Coordinates of C-alpha atoms and ligand atoms in Angstrom, one line a residue:
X233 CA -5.4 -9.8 -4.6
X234 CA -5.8 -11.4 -1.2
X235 CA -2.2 -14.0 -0.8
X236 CA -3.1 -17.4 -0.4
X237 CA -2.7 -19.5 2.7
X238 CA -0.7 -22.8 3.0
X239 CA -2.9 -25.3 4.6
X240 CA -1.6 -28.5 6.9
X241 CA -4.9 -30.9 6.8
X242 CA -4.8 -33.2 9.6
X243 CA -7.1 -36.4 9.3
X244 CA -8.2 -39.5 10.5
X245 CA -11.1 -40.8 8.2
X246 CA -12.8 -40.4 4.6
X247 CA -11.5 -36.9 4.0
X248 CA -14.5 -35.6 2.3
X249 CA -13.5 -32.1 3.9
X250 CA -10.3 -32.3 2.6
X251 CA -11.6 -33.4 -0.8
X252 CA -13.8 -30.2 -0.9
X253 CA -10.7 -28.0 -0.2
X254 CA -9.0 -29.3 -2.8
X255 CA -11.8 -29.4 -5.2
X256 CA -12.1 -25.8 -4.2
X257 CA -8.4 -24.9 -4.7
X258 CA -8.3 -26.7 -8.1
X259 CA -11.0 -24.4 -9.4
X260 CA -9.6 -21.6 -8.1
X261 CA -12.5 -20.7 -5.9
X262 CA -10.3 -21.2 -2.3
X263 CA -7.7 -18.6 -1.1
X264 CA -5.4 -21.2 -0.4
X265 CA -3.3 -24.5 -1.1
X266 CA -3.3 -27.5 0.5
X267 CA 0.8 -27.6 1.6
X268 CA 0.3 -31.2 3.2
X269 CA -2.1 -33.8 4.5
X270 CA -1.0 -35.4 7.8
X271 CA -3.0 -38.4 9.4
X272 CA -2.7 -40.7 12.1
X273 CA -4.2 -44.0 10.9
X274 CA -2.3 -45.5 7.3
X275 CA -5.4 -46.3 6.1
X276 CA -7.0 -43.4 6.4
X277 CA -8.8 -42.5 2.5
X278 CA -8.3 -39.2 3.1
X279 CA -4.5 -39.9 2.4
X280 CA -5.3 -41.0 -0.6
X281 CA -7.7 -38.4 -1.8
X282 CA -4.1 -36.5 -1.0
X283 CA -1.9 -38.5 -3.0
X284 CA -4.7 -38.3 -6.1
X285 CA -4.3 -34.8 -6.2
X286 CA -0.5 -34.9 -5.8
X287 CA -0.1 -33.2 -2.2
X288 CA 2.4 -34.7 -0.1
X289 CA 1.5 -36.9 2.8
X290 CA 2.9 -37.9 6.2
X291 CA 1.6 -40.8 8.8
X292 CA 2.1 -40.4 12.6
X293 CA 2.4 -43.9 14.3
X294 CA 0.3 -42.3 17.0
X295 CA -0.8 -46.1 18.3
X296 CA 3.1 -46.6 18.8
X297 CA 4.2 -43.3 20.3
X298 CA 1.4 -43.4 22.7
X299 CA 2.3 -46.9 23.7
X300 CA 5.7 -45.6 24.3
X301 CA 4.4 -42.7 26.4
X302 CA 2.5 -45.1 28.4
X303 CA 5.9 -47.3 29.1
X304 CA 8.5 -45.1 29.1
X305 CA 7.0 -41.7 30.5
X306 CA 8.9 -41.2 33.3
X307 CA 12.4 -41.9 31.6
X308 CA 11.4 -40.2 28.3
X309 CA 13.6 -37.2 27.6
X310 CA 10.7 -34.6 26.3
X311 CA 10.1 -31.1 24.9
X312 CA 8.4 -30.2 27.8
X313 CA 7.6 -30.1 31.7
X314 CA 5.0 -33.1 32.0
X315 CA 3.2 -32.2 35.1
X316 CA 3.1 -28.5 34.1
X317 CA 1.9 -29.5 31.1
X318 CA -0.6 -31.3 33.1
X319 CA -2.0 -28.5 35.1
X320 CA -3.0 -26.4 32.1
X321 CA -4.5 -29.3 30.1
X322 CA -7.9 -29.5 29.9
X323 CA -9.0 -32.6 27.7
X324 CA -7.6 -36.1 30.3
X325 CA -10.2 -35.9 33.2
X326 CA -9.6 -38.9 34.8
X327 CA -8.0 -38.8 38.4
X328 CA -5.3 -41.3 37.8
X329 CA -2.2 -38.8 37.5
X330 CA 0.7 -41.4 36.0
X331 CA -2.2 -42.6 33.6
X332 CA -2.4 -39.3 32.9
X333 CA 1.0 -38.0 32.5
X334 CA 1.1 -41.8 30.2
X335 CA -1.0 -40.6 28.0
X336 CA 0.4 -36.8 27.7
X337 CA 4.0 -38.3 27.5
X338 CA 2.3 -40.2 24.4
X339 CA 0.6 -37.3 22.6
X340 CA 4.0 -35.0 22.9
X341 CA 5.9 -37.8 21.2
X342 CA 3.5 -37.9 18.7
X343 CA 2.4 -34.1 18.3
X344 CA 6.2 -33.5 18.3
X345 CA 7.0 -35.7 15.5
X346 CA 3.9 -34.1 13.9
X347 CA 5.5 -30.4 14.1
X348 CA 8.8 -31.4 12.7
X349 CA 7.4 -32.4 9.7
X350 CA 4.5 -29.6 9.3
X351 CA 7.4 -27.0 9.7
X352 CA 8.6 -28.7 6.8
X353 CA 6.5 -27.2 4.7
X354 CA 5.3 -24.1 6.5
X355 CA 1.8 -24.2 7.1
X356 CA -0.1 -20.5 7.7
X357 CA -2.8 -22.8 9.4
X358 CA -3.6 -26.1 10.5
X359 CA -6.9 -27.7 9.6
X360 CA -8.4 -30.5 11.6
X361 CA -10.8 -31.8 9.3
X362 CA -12.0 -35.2 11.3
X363 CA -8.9 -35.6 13.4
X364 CA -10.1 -38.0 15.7
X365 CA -7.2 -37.5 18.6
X366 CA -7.0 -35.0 21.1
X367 CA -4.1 -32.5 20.7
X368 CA -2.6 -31.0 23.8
X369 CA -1.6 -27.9 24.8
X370 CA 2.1 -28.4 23.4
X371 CA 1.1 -28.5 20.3
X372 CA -1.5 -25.7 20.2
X373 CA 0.8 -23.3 21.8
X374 CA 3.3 -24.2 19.6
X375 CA 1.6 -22.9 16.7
X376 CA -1.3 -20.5 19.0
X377 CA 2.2 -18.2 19.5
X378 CA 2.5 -14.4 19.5
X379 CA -1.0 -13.8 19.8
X380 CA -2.5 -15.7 16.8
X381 CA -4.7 -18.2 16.1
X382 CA -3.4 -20.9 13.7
X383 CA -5.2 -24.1 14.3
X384 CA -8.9 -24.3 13.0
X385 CA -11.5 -27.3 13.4
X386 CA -14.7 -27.9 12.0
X387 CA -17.2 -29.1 14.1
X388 CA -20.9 -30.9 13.2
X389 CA -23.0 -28.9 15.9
X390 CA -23.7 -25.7 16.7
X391 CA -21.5 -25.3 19.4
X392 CA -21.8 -24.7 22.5
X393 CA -24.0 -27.7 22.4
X394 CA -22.9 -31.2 21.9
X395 CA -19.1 -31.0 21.3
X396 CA -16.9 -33.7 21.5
X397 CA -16.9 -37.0 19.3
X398 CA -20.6 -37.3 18.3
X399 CA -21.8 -34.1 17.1
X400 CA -24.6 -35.3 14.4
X401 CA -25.6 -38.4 16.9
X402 CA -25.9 -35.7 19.8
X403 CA -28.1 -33.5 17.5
X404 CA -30.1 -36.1 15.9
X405 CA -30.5 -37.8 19.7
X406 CA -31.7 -35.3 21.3
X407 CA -34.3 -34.0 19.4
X408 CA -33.3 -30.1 18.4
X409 CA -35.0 -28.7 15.4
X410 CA -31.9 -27.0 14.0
X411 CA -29.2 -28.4 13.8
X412 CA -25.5 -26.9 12.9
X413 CA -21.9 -27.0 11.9
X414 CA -19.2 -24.5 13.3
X415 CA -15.4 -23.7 12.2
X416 CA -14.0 -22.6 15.6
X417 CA -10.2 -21.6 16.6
X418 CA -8.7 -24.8 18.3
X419 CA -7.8 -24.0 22.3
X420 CA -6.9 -26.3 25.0
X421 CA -10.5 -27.5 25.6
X422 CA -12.4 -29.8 23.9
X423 CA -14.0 -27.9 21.0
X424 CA -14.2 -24.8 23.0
X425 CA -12.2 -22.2 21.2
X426 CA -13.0 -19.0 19.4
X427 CA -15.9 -19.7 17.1
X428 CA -15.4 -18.0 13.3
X429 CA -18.4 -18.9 11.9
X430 CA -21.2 -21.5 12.0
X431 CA -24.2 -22.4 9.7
X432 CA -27.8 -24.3 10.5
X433 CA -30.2 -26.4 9.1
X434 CA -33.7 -27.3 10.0
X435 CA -34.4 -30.9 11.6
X436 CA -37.2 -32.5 9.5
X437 CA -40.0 -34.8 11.3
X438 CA -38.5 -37.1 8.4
X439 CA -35.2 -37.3 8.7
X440 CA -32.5 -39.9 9.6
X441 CA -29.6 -39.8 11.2
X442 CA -27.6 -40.3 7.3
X443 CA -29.8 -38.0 6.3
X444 CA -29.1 -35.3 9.0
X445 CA -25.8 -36.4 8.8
X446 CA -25.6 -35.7 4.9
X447 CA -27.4 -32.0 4.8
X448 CA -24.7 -30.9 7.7
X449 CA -21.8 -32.3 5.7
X450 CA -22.8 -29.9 2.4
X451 CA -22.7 -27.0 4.4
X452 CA -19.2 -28.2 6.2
X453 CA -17.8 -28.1 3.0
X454 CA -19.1 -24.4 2.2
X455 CA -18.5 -23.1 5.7
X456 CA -15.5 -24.3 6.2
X457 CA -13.8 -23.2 2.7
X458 CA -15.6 -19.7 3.2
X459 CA -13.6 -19.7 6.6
X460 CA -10.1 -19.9 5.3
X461 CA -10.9 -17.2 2.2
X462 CA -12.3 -15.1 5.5
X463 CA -8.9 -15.4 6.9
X464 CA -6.7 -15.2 3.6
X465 CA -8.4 -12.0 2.7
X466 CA -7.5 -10.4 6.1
X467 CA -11.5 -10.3 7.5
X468 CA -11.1 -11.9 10.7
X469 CA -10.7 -9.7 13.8
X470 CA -10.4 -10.7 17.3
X471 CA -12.1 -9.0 20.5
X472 CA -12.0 -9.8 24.0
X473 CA -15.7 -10.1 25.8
X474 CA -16.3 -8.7 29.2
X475 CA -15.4 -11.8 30.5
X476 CA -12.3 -12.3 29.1
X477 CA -13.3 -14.7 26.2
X478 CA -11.5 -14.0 22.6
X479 CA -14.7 -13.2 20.1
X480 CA -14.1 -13.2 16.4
X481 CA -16.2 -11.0 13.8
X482 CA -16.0 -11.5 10.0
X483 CA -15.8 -8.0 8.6
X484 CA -17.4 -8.3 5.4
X485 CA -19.8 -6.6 3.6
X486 CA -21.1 -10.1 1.9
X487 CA -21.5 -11.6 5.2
X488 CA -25.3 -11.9 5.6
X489 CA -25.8 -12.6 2.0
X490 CA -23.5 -15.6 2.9
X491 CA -25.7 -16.4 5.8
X492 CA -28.6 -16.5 3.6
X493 CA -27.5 -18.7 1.3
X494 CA -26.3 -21.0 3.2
X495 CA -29.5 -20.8 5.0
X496 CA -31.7 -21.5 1.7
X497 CA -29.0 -24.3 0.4
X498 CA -29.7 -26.0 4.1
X499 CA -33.5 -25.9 3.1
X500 CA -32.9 -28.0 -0.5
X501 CA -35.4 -30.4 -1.4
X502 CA -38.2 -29.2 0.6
X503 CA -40.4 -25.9 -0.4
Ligands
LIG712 C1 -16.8 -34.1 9.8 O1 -18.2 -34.3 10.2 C2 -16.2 -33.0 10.7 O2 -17.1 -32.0 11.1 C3 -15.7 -33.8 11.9 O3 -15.3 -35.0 11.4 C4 -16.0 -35.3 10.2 C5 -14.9 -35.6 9.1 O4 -15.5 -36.0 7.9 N1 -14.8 -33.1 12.7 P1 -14.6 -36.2 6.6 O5 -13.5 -37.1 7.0 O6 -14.1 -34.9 6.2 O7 -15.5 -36.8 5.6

């Protein structure tokens, strides 16, 4: 019997991710436990999907700390070198470098305050699931140590194309007949990590952006759950490519059966 995982859920929004995880997880069906939900906006009805189902919840005054990075950066006392941290982030391209180092000073203040209280309860794995702020390389290499991968992020296209904020817009803009959803590693980029897993569904002549928007969110829920019972059951191995790039291969015997089905659920409604 495969051990479960302890799951940190970061969010920003409605949660419905979250909720499926813990739908999941109360039916026994998940490999895991959701430990704690952490979110950067109070309001955020994911938080209180947490607090229905009893898991403990944490708010990060992100709008503060970042404020205070902006102010204070150069007299701040933090974890970590600023302008080496600089160099090897990837996700702040504009050319103003005390904006810049602002706005880093911010997110460490922030991502900092956000460790302490994850190592609190000793996550296995952090899941982004609609954390709207970018997360810099102290925090990933904080918990991306000793060779593993411990942050994962679900993402509504099928990446490569169209990451960053606007995944269904993107693939409902430009016109693509299949769209997708992926569960990727997090890495310093912007949704550019190792990808785990991804699922697709057909673009109808018919469809609207809701109801593109709605056919990609069912299969979030499936992929994504499928994802961490890949990982609790120990089916996730890691390879490096030619090129240096870190691939990942589910080594299961169901996987194509899992394709398929997510395939056929993606064609619901229409014969
Ligand atoms: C999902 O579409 C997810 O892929 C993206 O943010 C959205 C979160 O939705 N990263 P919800 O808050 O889980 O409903």
């Amino acid at each position: 019997m495969a051990q479960k995982l302890r799951l940190a859920v970061l969010l920003s929004g409605s949660g419905t991710n979250l909720q499926a995880l813990l739908d999941r997880s109360a039916s026994g069906t998940l490999k895991a436990q959701v430990a704690v939900v952490v979110s950067d906006r109070p309001g955020a009805h994911g938080l209180k999907r947490a607090e229905l189902a009893n898991i403990p919840t944490r708010i990060i005054d992100y709008r503060a700390l970042m404020e205070k990075g902006r102010d204070e950066w150069e007299r701040l006392q933090l974890p970590v070198d600023l302008r080496e941290l600089d160099e090897a982030q990837q996700i702040l391209h504009f050319p103003d470098v005390s904006k810049r180092l602002g706005r880093l000073a911010g997110m460490v203040l922030a991502e900092d305050e956000m460790i302490r209280h994850l190592n609190a309860f000793q996550p296995d794995c952090i899941v982004l699931a609609g954390f709207m702020r970018l997360l810099s390389p102290y925090f990933l290499r904080h918990y991306n140590r000793d060779g593993a991968w411990r942050v994962l992020n679900i993402h509504p296209s099928l990446l490569p194309a169209f990451p960053g904020q606007r995944g269904y817009e993107d693939t409902f803009d430009y016109g693509v007949k299949w769209g997708g959803v992926t569960v990727h590693f997090a890495d310093e980029g912007e949704d550019t990590g190792p990808i785990l897993a991804q699922a697709v569904y057909p673009v109808w002549p018919d469809d609207d952006l809701d109801s593109l928007r709605k056919r990609g969110l069912q299969l979030e829920y499936a992929l994504y759950a499928q994802c961490i019972n890949w990982l609790a059951s120990g089916q996730v191995r890691f390879f490096e490519s030619s090129h240096g790039r870190t691939i990942v291969k589910i080594i299961d015997p169901n996987y194509p059966r899992i394709l398929k089905d997510w395939a056929i659920s993606a064609f619901s409604g229409k014969t």
